[in-house]
Structures are given as structure tokens and as C-alpha cells.
Amino acid sequence: MQIPIAPVDRIIRDAGARRVSEEAAKELAKELERYALEIAARAVKYAGHAKRRTVTQEDIQLAIRG
């Protein structure tokens, strides 16, 4: 896992939790990383399709949409 736990803990608290277990923060971090990798892989494909090696904001937005 590459995403630090502290920012994930803060996200959960920002969502309204008073307390967050370490296991909960780790599980969310794992899922966020999985989701981010899926988006990034799609964005890389969009950039490649456009014959670019640089992934742009637009590639990320397209990847998120679908």
C-alpha cells in the first residue's frame, strides 16, 4: 500500500466520523489505491490513443467518466 494512512483517516473524519480504526483507514486506503490504479490505466490508454506519452487532466477526466 502506497497511500499514507493519515490522509485517509482525515478523509473519513471529514465525512463525519468521530473515531476511525486503523483497520478501517487501511481498508479504505487499499480501495482508493485500487480505484486510482484503474483510472490511471484508462487514462494512459486515452493518452496512447491520442499518440501522446503524457497523461493530461482531460485523460483523467475521461477515465473517471468511463
CSV table of N, CA and C in Angstrom, one decimal:
chain,number,residue,atom,x,y,z
A,1,MET,N,0.8,-1.2,0.0
A,1,MET,CA,0.0,0.0,0.0
A,1,MET,C,0.9,1.2,0.0
A,2,GLN,N,0.6,2.2,-0.9
A,2,GLN,CA,1.4,3.4,-1.0
A,2,GLN,C,0.7,4.6,-0.5
A,3,ILE,N,-0.6,4.6,-0.3
A,3,ILE,CA,-1.3,5.8,0.2
A,3,ILE,C,-1.1,5.8,1.7
A,4,PRO,N,-0.6,7.0,2.2
A,4,PRO,CA,-0.4,7.1,3.7
A,4,PRO,C,-1.8,7.0,4.4
A,5,ILE,N,-1.7,6.5,5.6
A,5,ILE,CA,-3.0,6.3,6.4
A,5,ILE,C,-3.5,7.6,6.9
A,6,ALA,N,-2.7,8.5,7.3
A,6,ALA,CA,-3.1,9.8,7.9
A,6,ALA,C,-4.1,10.6,7.1
A,7,PRO,N,-3.8,10.8,5.8
A,7,PRO,CA,-4.8,11.5,4.9
A,7,PRO,C,-6.1,10.7,4.8
A,8,VAL,N,-6.0,9.4,4.8
A,8,VAL,CA,-7.2,8.6,4.6
A,8,VAL,C,-8.1,8.7,5.9
A,9,ASP,N,-7.4,8.7,7.0
A,9,ASP,CA,-8.1,8.9,8.3
A,9,ASP,C,-8.8,10.3,8.3
A,10,ARG,N,-8.1,11.3,7.8
A,10,ARG,CA,-8.7,12.6,7.7
A,10,ARG,C,-9.9,12.7,6.8
A,11,ILE,N,-9.8,11.9,5.7
A,11,ILE,CA,-11.0,11.9,4.8
A,11,ILE,C,-12.2,11.3,5.5
A,12,ILE,N,-12.0,10.2,6.2
A,12,ILE,CA,-13.1,9.6,6.9
A,12,ILE,C,-13.7,10.5,8.0
A,13,ARG,N,-12.8,11.2,8.7
A,13,ARG,CA,-13.2,12.2,9.7
A,13,ARG,C,-14.0,13.3,9.1
A,14,ASP,N,-13.5,13.8,7.9
A,14,ASP,CA,-14.2,14.8,7.2
A,14,ASP,C,-15.6,14.4,6.8
A,15,ALA,N,-15.8,13.1,6.6
A,15,ALA,CA,-17.1,12.6,6.2
A,15,ALA,C,-18.0,12.5,7.5
A,16,GLY,N,-17.5,12.8,8.6
A,16,GLY,CA,-18.3,12.8,9.8
A,16,GLY,C,-18.0,11.8,10.9
A,17,ALA,N,-17.0,11.0,10.8
A,17,ALA,CA,-16.7,10.0,11.8
A,17,ALA,C,-15.9,10.7,13.0
A,18,ARG,N,-16.3,10.3,14.2
A,18,ARG,CA,-15.6,10.9,15.3
A,18,ARG,C,-14.3,10.1,15.6
A,19,ARG,N,-14.4,8.8,15.4
A,19,ARG,CA,-13.2,8.0,15.6
A,19,ARG,C,-13.1,7.0,14.4
A,20,VAL,N,-11.8,6.6,14.1
A,20,VAL,CA,-11.6,5.8,12.9
A,20,VAL,C,-10.6,4.7,13.3
A,21,SER,N,-10.9,3.5,13.1
A,21,SER,CA,-9.9,2.4,13.5
A,21,SER,C,-8.8,2.4,12.4
A,22,GLU,N,-7.7,1.9,12.8
A,22,GLU,CA,-6.6,1.8,11.8
A,22,GLU,C,-6.9,0.9,10.7
A,23,GLU,N,-7.6,-0.2,11.1
A,23,GLU,CA,-8.0,-1.2,10.0
A,23,GLU,C,-9.0,-0.6,9.0
A,24,ALA,N,-9.9,0.3,9.5
A,24,ALA,CA,-10.8,1.0,8.6
A,24,ALA,C,-10.0,1.9,7.6
A,25,ALA,N,-9.1,2.7,8.1
A,25,ALA,CA,-8.3,3.6,7.3
A,25,ALA,C,-7.5,2.8,6.3
A,26,LYS,N,-6.9,1.7,6.7
A,26,LYS,CA,-6.1,0.8,5.8
A,26,LYS,C,-7.0,0.2,4.7
A,27,GLU,N,-8.2,-0.2,5.1
A,27,GLU,CA,-9.1,-0.8,4.1
A,27,GLU,C,-9.5,0.2,3.0
A,28,LEU,N,-9.8,1.4,3.5
A,28,LEU,CA,-10.2,2.5,2.5
A,28,LEU,C,-9.0,2.9,1.7
A,29,ALA,N,-7.8,3.0,2.3
A,29,ALA,CA,-6.6,3.3,1.5
A,29,ALA,C,-6.4,2.2,0.4
A,30,LYS,N,-6.6,1.0,0.8
A,30,LYS,CA,-6.4,-0.1,-0.2
A,30,LYS,C,-7.4,0.1,-1.4
A,31,GLU,N,-8.7,0.4,-1.1
A,31,GLU,CA,-9.7,0.5,-2.1
A,31,GLU,C,-9.4,1.8,-3.0
A,32,LEU,N,-9.0,2.9,-2.3
A,32,LEU,CA,-8.7,4.1,-3.0
A,32,LEU,C,-7.5,3.9,-4.0
A,33,GLU,N,-6.5,3.1,-3.6
A,33,GLU,CA,-5.4,2.8,-4.4
A,33,GLU,C,-5.8,2.0,-5.6
A,34,ARG,N,-6.7,1.0,-5.4
A,34,ARG,CA,-7.2,0.1,-6.5
A,34,ARG,C,-7.9,1.0,-7.5
A,35,TYR,N,-8.8,1.8,-7.0
A,35,TYR,CA,-9.6,2.7,-7.9
A,35,TYR,C,-8.7,3.6,-8.7
A,36,ALA,N,-7.8,4.2,-8.0
A,36,ALA,CA,-6.8,5.2,-8.6
A,36,ALA,C,-6.0,4.5,-9.7
A,37,LEU,N,-5.6,3.2,-9.5
A,37,LEU,CA,-4.9,2.5,-10.5
A,37,LEU,C,-5.7,2.2,-11.7
A,38,GLU,N,-7.0,1.9,-11.5
A,38,GLU,CA,-7.9,1.6,-12.6
A,38,GLU,C,-8.1,2.9,-13.5
A,39,ILE,N,-8.3,4.0,-12.8
A,39,ILE,CA,-8.4,5.3,-13.5
A,39,ILE,C,-7.1,5.6,-14.3
A,40,ALA,N,-6.0,5.5,-13.6
A,40,ALA,CA,-4.7,5.8,-14.2
A,40,ALA,C,-4.5,4.9,-15.5
A,41,ALA,N,-4.8,3.6,-15.4
A,41,ALA,CA,-4.6,2.7,-16.5
A,41,ALA,C,-5.5,3.2,-17.7
A,42,ARG,N,-6.7,3.5,-17.4
A,42,ARG,CA,-7.6,4.0,-18.5
A,42,ARG,C,-7.1,5.3,-19.1
A,43,ALA,N,-6.6,6.2,-18.2
A,43,ALA,CA,-6.1,7.5,-18.7
A,43,ALA,C,-4.8,7.3,-19.6
A,44,VAL,N,-4.0,6.3,-19.3
A,44,VAL,CA,-2.8,6.0,-20.1
A,44,VAL,C,-3.3,5.5,-21.5
A,45,LYS,N,-4.3,4.7,-21.5
A,45,LYS,CA,-4.8,4.3,-22.8
A,45,LYS,C,-5.4,5.4,-23.6
A,46,TYR,N,-6.1,6.4,-23.0
A,46,TYR,CA,-6.6,7.5,-23.7
A,46,TYR,C,-5.4,8.3,-24.3
A,47,ALA,N,-4.4,8.5,-23.5
A,47,ALA,CA,-3.2,9.3,-23.9
A,47,ALA,C,-2.6,8.6,-25.1
A,48,GLY,N,-2.4,7.3,-25.0
A,48,GLY,CA,-1.8,6.5,-26.1
A,48,GLY,C,-2.6,6.5,-27.3
A,49,HIS,N,-3.9,6.5,-27.2
A,49,HIS,CA,-4.8,6.6,-28.4
A,49,HIS,C,-4.6,7.9,-29.1
A,50,ALA,N,-4.3,8.9,-28.3
A,50,ALA,CA,-4.1,10.3,-28.9
A,50,ALA,C,-2.7,10.5,-29.3
A,51,LYS,N,-1.9,9.4,-29.3
A,51,LYS,CA,-0.5,9.4,-29.7
A,51,LYS,C,0.4,10.3,-28.8
A,52,ARG,N,0.0,10.3,-27.5
A,52,ARG,CA,0.8,11.1,-26.6
A,52,ARG,C,1.4,10.2,-25.5
A,53,ARG,N,2.5,10.6,-25.0
A,53,ARG,CA,3.1,9.9,-23.9
A,53,ARG,C,2.8,10.5,-22.5
A,54,THR,N,2.3,11.7,-22.6
A,54,THR,CA,1.9,12.5,-21.4
A,54,THR,C,0.4,12.3,-21.1
A,55,VAL,N,0.1,11.9,-19.9
A,55,VAL,CA,-1.3,11.8,-19.4
A,55,VAL,C,-1.7,13.2,-19.0
A,56,THR,N,-2.8,13.7,-19.5
A,56,THR,CA,-3.3,15.0,-19.2
A,56,THR,C,-4.5,15.0,-18.3
A,57,GLN,N,-4.9,16.1,-17.8
A,57,GLN,CA,-6.1,16.2,-16.9
A,57,GLN,C,-7.3,15.7,-17.7
A,58,GLU,N,-7.4,16.0,-18.9
A,58,GLU,CA,-8.5,15.6,-19.7
A,58,GLU,C,-8.6,14.0,-19.8
A,59,ASP,N,-7.4,13.4,-19.9
A,59,ASP,CA,-7.4,11.9,-19.9
A,59,ASP,C,-7.9,11.4,-18.6
A,60,ILE,N,-7.6,12.0,-17.5
A,60,ILE,CA,-8.0,11.5,-16.2
A,60,ILE,C,-9.5,11.7,-16.1
A,61,GLN,N,-10.0,12.9,-16.6
A,61,GLN,CA,-11.5,13.1,-16.5
A,61,GLN,C,-12.2,12.1,-17.4
A,62,LEU,N,-11.7,11.9,-18.6
A,62,LEU,CA,-12.4,10.9,-19.4
A,62,LEU,C,-12.4,9.5,-18.8
A,63,ALA,N,-11.3,9.1,-18.1
A,63,ALA,CA,-11.2,7.8,-17.5
A,63,ALA,C,-12.1,7.7,-16.3
A,64,ILE,N,-12.4,8.8,-15.6
A,64,ILE,CA,-13.3,8.8,-14.5
A,64,ILE,C,-14.7,8.6,-15.0
A,65,ARG,N,-15.0,9.2,-16.1
A,65,ARG,CA,-16.4,9.1,-16.7
A,65,ARG,C,-16.6,7.7,-17.2
A,66,GLY,N,-15.6,7.0,-17.6
A,66,GLY,CA,-15.9,5.8,-18.0
A,66,GLY,C,-15.3,4.9,-18.9
